[in-house]
mmCIF file with all atom_site columns, N, CA and C in Angstrom:
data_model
loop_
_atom_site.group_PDB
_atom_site.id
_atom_site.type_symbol
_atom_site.label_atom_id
_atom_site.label_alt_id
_atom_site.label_comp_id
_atom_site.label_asym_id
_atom_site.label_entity_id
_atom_site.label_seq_id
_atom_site.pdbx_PDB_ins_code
_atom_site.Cartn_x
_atom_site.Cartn_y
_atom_site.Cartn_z
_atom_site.occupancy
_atom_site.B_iso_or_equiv
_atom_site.pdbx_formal_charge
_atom_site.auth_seq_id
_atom_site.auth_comp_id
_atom_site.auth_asym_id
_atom_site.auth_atom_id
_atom_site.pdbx_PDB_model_num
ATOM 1   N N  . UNK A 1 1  ? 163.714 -33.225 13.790 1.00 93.00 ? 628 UNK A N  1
ATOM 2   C CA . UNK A 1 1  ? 162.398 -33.156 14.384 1.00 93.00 ? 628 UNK A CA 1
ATOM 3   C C  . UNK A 1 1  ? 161.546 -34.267 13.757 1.00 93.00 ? 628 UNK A C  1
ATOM 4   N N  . UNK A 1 2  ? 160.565 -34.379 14.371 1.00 95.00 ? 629 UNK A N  1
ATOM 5   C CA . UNK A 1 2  ? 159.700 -35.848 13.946 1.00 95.00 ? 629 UNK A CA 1
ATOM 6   C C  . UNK A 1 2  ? 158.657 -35.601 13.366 1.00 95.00 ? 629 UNK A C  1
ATOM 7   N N  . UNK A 1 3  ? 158.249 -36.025 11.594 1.00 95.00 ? 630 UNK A N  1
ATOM 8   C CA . UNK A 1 3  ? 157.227 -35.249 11.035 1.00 95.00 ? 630 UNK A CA 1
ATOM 9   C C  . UNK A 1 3  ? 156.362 -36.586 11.119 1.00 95.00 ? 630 UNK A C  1
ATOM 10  N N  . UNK A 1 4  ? 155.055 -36.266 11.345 1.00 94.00 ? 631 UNK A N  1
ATOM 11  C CA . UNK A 1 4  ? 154.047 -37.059 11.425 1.00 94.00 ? 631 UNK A CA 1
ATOM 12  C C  . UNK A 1 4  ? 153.622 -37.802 10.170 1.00 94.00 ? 631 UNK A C  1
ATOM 13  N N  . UNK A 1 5  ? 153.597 -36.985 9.014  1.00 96.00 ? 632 UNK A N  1
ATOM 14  C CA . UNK A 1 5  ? 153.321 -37.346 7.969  1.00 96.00 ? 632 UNK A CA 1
ATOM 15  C C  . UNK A 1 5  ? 153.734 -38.279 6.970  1.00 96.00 ? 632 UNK A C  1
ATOM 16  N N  . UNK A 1 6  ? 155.768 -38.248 7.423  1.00 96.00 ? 633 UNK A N  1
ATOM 17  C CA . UNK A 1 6  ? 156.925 -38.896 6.934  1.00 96.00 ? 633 UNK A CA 1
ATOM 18  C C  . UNK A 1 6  ? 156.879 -39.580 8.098  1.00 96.00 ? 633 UNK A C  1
ATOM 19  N N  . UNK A 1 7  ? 156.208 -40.140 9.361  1.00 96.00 ? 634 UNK A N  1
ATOM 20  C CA . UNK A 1 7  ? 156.576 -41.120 9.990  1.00 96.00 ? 634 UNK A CA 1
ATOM 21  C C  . UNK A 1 7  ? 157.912 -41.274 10.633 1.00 96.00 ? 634 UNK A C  1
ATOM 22  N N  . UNK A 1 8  ? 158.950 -40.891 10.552 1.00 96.00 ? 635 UNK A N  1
ATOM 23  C CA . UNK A 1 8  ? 160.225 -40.662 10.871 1.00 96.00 ? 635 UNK A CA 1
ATOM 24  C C  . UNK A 1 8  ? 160.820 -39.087 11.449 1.00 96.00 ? 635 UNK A C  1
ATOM 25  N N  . UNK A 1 9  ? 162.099 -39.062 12.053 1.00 97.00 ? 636 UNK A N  1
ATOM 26  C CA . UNK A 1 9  ? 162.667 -38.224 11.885 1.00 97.00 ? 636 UNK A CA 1
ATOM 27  C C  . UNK A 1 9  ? 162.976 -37.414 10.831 1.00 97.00 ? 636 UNK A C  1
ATOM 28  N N  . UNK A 1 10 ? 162.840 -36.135 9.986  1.00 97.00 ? 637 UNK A N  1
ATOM 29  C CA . UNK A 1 10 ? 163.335 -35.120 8.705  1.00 97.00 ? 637 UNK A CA 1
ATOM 30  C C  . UNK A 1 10 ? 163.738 -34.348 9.141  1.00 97.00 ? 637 UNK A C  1
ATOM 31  N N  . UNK A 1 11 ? 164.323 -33.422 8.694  1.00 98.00 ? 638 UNK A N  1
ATOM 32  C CA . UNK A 1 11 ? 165.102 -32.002 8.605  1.00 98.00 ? 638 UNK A CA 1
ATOM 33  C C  . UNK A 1 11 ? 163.519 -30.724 7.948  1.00 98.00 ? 638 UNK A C  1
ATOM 34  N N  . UNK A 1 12 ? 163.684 -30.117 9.085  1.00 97.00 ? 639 UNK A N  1
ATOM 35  C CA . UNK A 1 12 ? 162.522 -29.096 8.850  1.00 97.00 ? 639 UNK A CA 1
ATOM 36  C C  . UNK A 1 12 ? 162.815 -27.538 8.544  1.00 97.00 ? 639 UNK A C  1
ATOM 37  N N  . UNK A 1 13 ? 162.772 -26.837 8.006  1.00 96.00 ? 640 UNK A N  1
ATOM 38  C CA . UNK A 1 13 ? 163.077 -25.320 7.810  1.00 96.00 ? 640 UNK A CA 1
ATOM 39  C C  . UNK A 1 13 ? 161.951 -24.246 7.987  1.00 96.00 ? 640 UNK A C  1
ATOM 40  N N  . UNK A 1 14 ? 162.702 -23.155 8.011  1.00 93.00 ? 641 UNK A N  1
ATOM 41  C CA . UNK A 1 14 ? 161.487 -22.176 7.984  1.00 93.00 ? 641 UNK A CA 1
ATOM 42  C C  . UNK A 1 14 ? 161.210 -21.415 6.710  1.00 93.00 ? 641 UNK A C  1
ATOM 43  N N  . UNK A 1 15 ? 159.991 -21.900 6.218  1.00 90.00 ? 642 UNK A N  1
ATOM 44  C CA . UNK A 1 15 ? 159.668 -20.981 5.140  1.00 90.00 ? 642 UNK A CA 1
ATOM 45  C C  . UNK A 1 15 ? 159.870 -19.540 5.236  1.00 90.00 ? 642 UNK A C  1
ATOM 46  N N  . UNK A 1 16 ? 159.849 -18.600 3.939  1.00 90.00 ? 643 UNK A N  1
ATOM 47  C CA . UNK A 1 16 ? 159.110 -17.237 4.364  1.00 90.00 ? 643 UNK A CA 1
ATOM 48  C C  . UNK A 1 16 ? 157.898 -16.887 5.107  1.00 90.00 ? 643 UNK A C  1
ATOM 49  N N  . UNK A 1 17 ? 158.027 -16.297 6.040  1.00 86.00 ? 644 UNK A N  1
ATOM 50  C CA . UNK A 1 17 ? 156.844 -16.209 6.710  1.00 86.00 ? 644 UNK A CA 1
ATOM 51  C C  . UNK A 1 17 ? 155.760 -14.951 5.609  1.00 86.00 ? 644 UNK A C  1
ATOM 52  N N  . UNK A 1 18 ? 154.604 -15.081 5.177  1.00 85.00 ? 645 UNK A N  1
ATOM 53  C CA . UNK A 1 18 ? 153.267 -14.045 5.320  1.00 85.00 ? 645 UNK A CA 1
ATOM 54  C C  . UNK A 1 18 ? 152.893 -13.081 5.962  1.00 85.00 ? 645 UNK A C  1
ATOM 55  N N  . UNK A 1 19 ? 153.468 -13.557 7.611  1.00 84.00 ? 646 UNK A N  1
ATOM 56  C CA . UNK A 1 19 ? 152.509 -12.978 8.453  1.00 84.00 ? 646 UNK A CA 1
ATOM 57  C C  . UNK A 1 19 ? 153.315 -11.760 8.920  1.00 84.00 ? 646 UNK A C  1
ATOM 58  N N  . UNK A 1 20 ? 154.696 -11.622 8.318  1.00 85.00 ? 647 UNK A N  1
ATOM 59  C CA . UNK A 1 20 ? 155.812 -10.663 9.239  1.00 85.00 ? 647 UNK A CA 1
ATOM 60  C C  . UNK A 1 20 ? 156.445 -10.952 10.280 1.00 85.00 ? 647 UNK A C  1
ATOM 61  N N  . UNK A 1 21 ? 156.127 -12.101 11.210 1.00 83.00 ? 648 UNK A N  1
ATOM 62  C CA . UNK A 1 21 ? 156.797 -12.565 11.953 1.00 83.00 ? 648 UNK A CA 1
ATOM 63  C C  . UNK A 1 21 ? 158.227 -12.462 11.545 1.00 83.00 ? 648 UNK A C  1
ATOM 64  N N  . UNK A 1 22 ? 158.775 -12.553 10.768 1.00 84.00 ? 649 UNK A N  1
ATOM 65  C CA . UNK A 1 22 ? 160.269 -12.903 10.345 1.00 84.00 ? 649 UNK A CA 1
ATOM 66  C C  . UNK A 1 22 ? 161.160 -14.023 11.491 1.00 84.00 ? 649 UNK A C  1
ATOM 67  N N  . UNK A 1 23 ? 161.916 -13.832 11.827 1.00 84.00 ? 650 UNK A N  1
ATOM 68  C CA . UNK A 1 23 ? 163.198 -14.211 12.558 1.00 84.00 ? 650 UNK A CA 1
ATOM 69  C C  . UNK A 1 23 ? 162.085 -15.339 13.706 1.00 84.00 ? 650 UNK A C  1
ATOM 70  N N  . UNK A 1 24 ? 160.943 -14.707 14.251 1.00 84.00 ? 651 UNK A N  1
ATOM 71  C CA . UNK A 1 24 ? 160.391 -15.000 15.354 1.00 84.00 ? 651 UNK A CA 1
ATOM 72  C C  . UNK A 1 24 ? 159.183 -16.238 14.625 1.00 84.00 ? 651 UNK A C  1
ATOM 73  N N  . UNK A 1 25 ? 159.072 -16.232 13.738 1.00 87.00 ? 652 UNK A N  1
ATOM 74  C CA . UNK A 1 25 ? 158.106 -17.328 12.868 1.00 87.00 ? 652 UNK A CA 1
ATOM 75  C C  . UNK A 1 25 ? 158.240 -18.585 13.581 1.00 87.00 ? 652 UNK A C  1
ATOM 76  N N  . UNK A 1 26 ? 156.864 -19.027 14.544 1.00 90.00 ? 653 UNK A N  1
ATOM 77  C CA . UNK A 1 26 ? 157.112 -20.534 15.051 1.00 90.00 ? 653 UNK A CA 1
ATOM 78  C C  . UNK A 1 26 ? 156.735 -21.785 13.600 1.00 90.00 ? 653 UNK A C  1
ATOM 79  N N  . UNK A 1 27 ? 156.529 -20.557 12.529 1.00 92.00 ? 654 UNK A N  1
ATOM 80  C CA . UNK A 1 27 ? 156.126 -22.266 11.444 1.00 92.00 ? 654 UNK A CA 1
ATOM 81  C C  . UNK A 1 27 ? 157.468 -22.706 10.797 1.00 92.00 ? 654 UNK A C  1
ATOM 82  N N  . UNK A 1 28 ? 157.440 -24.055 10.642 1.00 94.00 ? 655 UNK A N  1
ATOM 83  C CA . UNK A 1 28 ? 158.209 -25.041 10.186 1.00 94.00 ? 655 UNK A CA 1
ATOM 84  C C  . UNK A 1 28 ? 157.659 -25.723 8.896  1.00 94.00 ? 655 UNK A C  1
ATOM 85  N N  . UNK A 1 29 ? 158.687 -26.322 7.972  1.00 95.00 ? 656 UNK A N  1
ATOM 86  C CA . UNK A 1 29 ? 158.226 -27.112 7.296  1.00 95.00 ? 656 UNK A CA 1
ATOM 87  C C  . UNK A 1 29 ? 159.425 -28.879 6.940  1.00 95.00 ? 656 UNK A C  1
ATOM 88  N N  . UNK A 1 30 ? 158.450 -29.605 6.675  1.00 97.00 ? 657 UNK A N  1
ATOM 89  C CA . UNK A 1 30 ? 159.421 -30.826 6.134  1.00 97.00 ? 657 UNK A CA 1
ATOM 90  C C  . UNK A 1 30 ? 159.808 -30.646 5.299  1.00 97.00 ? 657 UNK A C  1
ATOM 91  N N  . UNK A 1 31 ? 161.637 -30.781 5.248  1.00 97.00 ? 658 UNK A N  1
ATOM 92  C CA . UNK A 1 31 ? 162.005 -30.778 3.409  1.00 97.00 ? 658 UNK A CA 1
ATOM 93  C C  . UNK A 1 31 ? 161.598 -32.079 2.438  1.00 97.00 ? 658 UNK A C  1
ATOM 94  N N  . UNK A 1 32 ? 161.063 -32.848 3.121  1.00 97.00 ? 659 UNK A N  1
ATOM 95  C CA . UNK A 1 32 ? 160.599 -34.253 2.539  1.00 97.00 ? 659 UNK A CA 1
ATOM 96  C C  . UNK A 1 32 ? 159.420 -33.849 2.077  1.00 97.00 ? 659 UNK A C  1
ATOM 97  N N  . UNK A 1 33 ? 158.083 -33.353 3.029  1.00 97.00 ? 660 UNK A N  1
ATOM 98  C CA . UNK A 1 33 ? 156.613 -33.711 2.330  1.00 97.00 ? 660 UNK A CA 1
ATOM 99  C C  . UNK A 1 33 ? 156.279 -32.269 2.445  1.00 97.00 ? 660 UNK A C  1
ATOM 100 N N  . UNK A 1 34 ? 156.529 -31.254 3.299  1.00 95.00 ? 661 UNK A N  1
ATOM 101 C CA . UNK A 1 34 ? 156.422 -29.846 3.028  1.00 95.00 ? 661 UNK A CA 1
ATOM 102 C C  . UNK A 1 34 ? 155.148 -29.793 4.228  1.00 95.00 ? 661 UNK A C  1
ATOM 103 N N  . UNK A 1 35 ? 155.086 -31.045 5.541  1.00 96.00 ? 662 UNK A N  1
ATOM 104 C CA . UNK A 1 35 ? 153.595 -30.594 6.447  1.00 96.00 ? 662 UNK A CA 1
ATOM 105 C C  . UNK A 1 35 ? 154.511 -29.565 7.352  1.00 96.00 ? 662 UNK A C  1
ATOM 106 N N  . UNK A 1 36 ? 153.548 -28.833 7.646  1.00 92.00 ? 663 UNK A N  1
ATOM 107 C CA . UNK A 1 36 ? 153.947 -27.562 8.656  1.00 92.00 ? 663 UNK A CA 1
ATOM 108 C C  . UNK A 1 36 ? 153.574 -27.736 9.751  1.00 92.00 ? 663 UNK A C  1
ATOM 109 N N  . UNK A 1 37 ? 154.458 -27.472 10.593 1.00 93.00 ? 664 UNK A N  1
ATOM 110 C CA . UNK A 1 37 ? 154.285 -27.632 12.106 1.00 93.00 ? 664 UNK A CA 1
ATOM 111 C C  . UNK A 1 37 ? 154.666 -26.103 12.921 1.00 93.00 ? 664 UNK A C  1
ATOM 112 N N  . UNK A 1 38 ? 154.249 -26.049 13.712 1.00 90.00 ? 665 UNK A N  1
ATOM 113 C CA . UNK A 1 38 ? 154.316 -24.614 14.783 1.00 90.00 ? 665 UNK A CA 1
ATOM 114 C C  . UNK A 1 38 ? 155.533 -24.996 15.816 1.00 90.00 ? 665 UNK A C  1
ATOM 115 N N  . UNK A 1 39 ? 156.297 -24.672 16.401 1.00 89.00 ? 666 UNK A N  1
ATOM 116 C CA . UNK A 1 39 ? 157.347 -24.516 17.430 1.00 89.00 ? 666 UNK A CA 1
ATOM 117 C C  . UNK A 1 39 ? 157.523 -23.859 18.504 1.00 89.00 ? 666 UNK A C  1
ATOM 118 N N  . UNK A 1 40 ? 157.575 -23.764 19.376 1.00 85.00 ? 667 UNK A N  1
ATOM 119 C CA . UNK A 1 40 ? 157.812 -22.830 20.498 1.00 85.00 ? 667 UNK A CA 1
ATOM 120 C C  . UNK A 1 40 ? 156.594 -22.664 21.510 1.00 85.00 ? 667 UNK A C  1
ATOM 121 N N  . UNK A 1 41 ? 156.225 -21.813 22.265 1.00 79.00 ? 668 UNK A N  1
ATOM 122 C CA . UNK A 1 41 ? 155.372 -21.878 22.834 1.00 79.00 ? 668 UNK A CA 1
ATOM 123 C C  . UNK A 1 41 ? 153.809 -21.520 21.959 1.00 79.00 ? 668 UNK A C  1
ATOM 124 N N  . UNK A 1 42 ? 152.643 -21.943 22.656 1.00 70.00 ? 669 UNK A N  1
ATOM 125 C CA . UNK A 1 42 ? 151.276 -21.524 21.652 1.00 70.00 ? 669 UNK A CA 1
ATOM 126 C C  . UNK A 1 42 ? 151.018 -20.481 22.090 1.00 70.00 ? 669 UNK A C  1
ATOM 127 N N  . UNK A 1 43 ? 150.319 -19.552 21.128 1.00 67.00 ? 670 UNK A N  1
ATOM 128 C CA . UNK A 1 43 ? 149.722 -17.947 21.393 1.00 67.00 ? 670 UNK A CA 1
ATOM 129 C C  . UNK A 1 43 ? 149.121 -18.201 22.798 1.00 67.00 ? 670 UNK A C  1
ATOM 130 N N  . UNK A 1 44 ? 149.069 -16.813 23.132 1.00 73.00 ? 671 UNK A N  1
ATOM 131 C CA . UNK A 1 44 ? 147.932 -16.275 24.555 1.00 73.00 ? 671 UNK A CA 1
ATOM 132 C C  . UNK A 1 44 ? 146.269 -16.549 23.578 1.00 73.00 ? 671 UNK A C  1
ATOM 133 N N  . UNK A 1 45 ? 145.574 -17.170 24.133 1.00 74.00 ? 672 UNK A N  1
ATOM 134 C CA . UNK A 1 45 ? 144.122 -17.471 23.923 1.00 74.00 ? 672 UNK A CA 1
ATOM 135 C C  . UNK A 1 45 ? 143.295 -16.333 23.357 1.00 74.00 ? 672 UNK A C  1
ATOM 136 N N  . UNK A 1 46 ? 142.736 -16.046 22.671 1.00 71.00 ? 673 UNK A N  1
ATOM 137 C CA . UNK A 1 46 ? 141.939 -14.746 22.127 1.00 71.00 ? 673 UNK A CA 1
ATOM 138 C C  . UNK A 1 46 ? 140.799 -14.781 23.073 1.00 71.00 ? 673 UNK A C  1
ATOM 139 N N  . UNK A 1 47 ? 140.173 -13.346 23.774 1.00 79.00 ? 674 UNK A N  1
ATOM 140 C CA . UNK A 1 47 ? 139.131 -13.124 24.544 1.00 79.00 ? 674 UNK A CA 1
ATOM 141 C C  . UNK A 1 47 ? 137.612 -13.084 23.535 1.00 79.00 ? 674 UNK A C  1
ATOM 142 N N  . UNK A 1 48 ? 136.725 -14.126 24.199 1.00 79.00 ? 675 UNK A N  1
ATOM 143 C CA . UNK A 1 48 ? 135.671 -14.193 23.535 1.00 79.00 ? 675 UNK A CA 1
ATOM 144 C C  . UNK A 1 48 ? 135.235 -12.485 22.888 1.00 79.00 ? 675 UNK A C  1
ATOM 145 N N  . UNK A 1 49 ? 134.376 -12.603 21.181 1.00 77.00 ? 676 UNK A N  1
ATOM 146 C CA . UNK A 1 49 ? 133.933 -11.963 20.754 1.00 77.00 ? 676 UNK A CA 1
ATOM 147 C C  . UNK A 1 49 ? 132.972 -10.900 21.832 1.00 77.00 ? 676 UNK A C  1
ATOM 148 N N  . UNK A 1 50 ? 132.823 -9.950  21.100 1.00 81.00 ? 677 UNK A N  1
ATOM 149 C CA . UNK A 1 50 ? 131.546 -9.017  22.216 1.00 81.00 ? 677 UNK A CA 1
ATOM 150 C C  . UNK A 1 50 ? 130.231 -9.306  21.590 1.00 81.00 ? 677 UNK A C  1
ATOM 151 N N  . UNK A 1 51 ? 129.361 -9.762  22.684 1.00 72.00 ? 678 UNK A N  1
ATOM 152 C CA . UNK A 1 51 ? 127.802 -10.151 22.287 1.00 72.00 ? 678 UNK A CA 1
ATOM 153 C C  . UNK A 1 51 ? 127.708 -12.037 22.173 1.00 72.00 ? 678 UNK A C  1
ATOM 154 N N  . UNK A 1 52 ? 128.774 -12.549 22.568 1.00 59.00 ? 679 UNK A N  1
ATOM 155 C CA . UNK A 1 52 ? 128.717 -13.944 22.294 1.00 59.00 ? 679 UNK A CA 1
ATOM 156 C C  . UNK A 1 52 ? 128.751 -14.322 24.056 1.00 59.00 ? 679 UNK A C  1
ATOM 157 N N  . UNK A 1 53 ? 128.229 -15.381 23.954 1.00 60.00 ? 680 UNK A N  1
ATOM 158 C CA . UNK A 1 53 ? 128.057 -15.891 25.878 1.00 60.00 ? 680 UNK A CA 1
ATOM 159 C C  . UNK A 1 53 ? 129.359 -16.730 25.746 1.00 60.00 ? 680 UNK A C  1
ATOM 160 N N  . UNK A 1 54 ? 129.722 -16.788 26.600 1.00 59.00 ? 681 UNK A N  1
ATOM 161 C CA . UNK A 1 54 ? 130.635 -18.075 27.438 1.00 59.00 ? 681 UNK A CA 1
ATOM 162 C C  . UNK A 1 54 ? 129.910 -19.040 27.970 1.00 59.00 ? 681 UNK A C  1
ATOM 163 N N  . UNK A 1 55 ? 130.985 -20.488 28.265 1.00 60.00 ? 682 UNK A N  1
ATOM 164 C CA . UNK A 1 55 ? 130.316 -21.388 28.640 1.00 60.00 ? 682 UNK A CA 1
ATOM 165 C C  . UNK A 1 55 ? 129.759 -22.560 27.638 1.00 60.00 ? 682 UNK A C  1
ATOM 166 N N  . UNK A 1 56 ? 128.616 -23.376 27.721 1.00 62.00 ? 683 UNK A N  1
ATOM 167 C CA . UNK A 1 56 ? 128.160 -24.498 27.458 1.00 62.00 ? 683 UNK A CA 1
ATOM 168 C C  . UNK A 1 56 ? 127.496 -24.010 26.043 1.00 62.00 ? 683 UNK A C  1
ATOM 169 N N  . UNK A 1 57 ? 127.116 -24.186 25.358 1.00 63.00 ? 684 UNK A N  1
ATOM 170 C CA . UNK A 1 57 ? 125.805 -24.547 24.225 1.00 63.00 ? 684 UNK A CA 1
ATOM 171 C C  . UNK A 1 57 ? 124.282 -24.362 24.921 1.00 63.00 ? 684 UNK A C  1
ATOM 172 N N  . UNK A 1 58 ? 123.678 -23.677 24.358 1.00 63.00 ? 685 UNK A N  1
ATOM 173 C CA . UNK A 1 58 ? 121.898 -23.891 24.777 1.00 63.00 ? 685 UNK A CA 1
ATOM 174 C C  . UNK A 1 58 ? 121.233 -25.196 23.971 1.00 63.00 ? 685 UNK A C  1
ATOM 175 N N  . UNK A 1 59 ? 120.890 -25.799 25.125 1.00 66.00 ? 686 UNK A N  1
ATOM 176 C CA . UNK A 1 59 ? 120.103 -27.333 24.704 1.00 66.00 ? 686 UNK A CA 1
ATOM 177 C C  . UNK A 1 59 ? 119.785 -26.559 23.207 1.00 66.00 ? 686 UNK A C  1
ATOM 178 N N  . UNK A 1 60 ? 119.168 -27.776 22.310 1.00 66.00 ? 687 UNK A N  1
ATOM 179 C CA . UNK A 1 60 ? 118.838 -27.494 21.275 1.00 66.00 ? 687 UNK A CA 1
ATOM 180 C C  . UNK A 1 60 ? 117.054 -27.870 21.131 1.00 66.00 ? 687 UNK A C  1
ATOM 181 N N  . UNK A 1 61 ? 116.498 -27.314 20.449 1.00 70.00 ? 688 UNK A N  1
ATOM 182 C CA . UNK A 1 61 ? 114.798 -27.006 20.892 1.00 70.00 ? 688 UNK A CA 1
ATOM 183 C C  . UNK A 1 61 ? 114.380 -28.492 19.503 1.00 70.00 ? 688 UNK A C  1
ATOM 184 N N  . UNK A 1 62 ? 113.613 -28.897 19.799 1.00 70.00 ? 689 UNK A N  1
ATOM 185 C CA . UNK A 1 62 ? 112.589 -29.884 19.095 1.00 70.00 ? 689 UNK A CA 1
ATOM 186 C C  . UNK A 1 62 ? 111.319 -29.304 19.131 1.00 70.00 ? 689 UNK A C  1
ATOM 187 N N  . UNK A 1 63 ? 111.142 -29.803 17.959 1.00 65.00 ? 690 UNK A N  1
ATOM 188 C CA . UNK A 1 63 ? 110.014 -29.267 17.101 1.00 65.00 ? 690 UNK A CA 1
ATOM 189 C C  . UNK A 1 63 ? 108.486 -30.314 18.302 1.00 65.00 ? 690 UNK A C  1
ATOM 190 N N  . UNK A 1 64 ? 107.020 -29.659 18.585 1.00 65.00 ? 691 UNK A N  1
ATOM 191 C CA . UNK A 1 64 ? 106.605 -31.068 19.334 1.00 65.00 ? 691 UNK A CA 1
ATOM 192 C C  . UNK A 1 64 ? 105.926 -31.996 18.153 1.00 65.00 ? 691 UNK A C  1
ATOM 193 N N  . UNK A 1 65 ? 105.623 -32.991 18.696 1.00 65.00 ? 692 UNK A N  1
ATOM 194 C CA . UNK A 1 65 ? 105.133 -34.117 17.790 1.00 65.00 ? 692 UNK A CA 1
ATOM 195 C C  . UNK A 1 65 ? 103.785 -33.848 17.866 1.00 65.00 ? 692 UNK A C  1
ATOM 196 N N  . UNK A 1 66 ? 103.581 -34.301 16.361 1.00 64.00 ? 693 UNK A N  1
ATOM 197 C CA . UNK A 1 66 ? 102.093 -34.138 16.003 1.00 64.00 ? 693 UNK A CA 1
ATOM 198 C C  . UNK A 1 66 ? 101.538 -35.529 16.156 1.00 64.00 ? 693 UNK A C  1
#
């Protein structure tokens, strides 16, 4: 696999996973520099918090000039 960090092709493994994932763990690591990379497909998107809006940013307010 191609580590960004080493610039080249390395040999990558899977650490112990933390999280319990075990067997199913998409993290990787370089045996050269140790950067971690994810594999496989990316998670399903988390649904916005409750009480937070969707969408754009609210303009941001200025103070008026004196």
């Amino acid at each position: 696999m191609y580590c960004s960090t080493c610039g080249d092709e390395r040999v990558f493994e899977q650490p112990p996973c933390p999280d319990g994932h075990g067997e199913e763990c998409p993290e990787r690591a370089c045996v050269d520099c140790g950067s971690a990379v994810l594999v496989g497909a990316p998670p399903p998107a988390l649904p916005p918090a409750p009480g937070h809006a969707t969408g754009t940013a609210p303009e941001p307010t200025t103070a008026p000039a004196h």
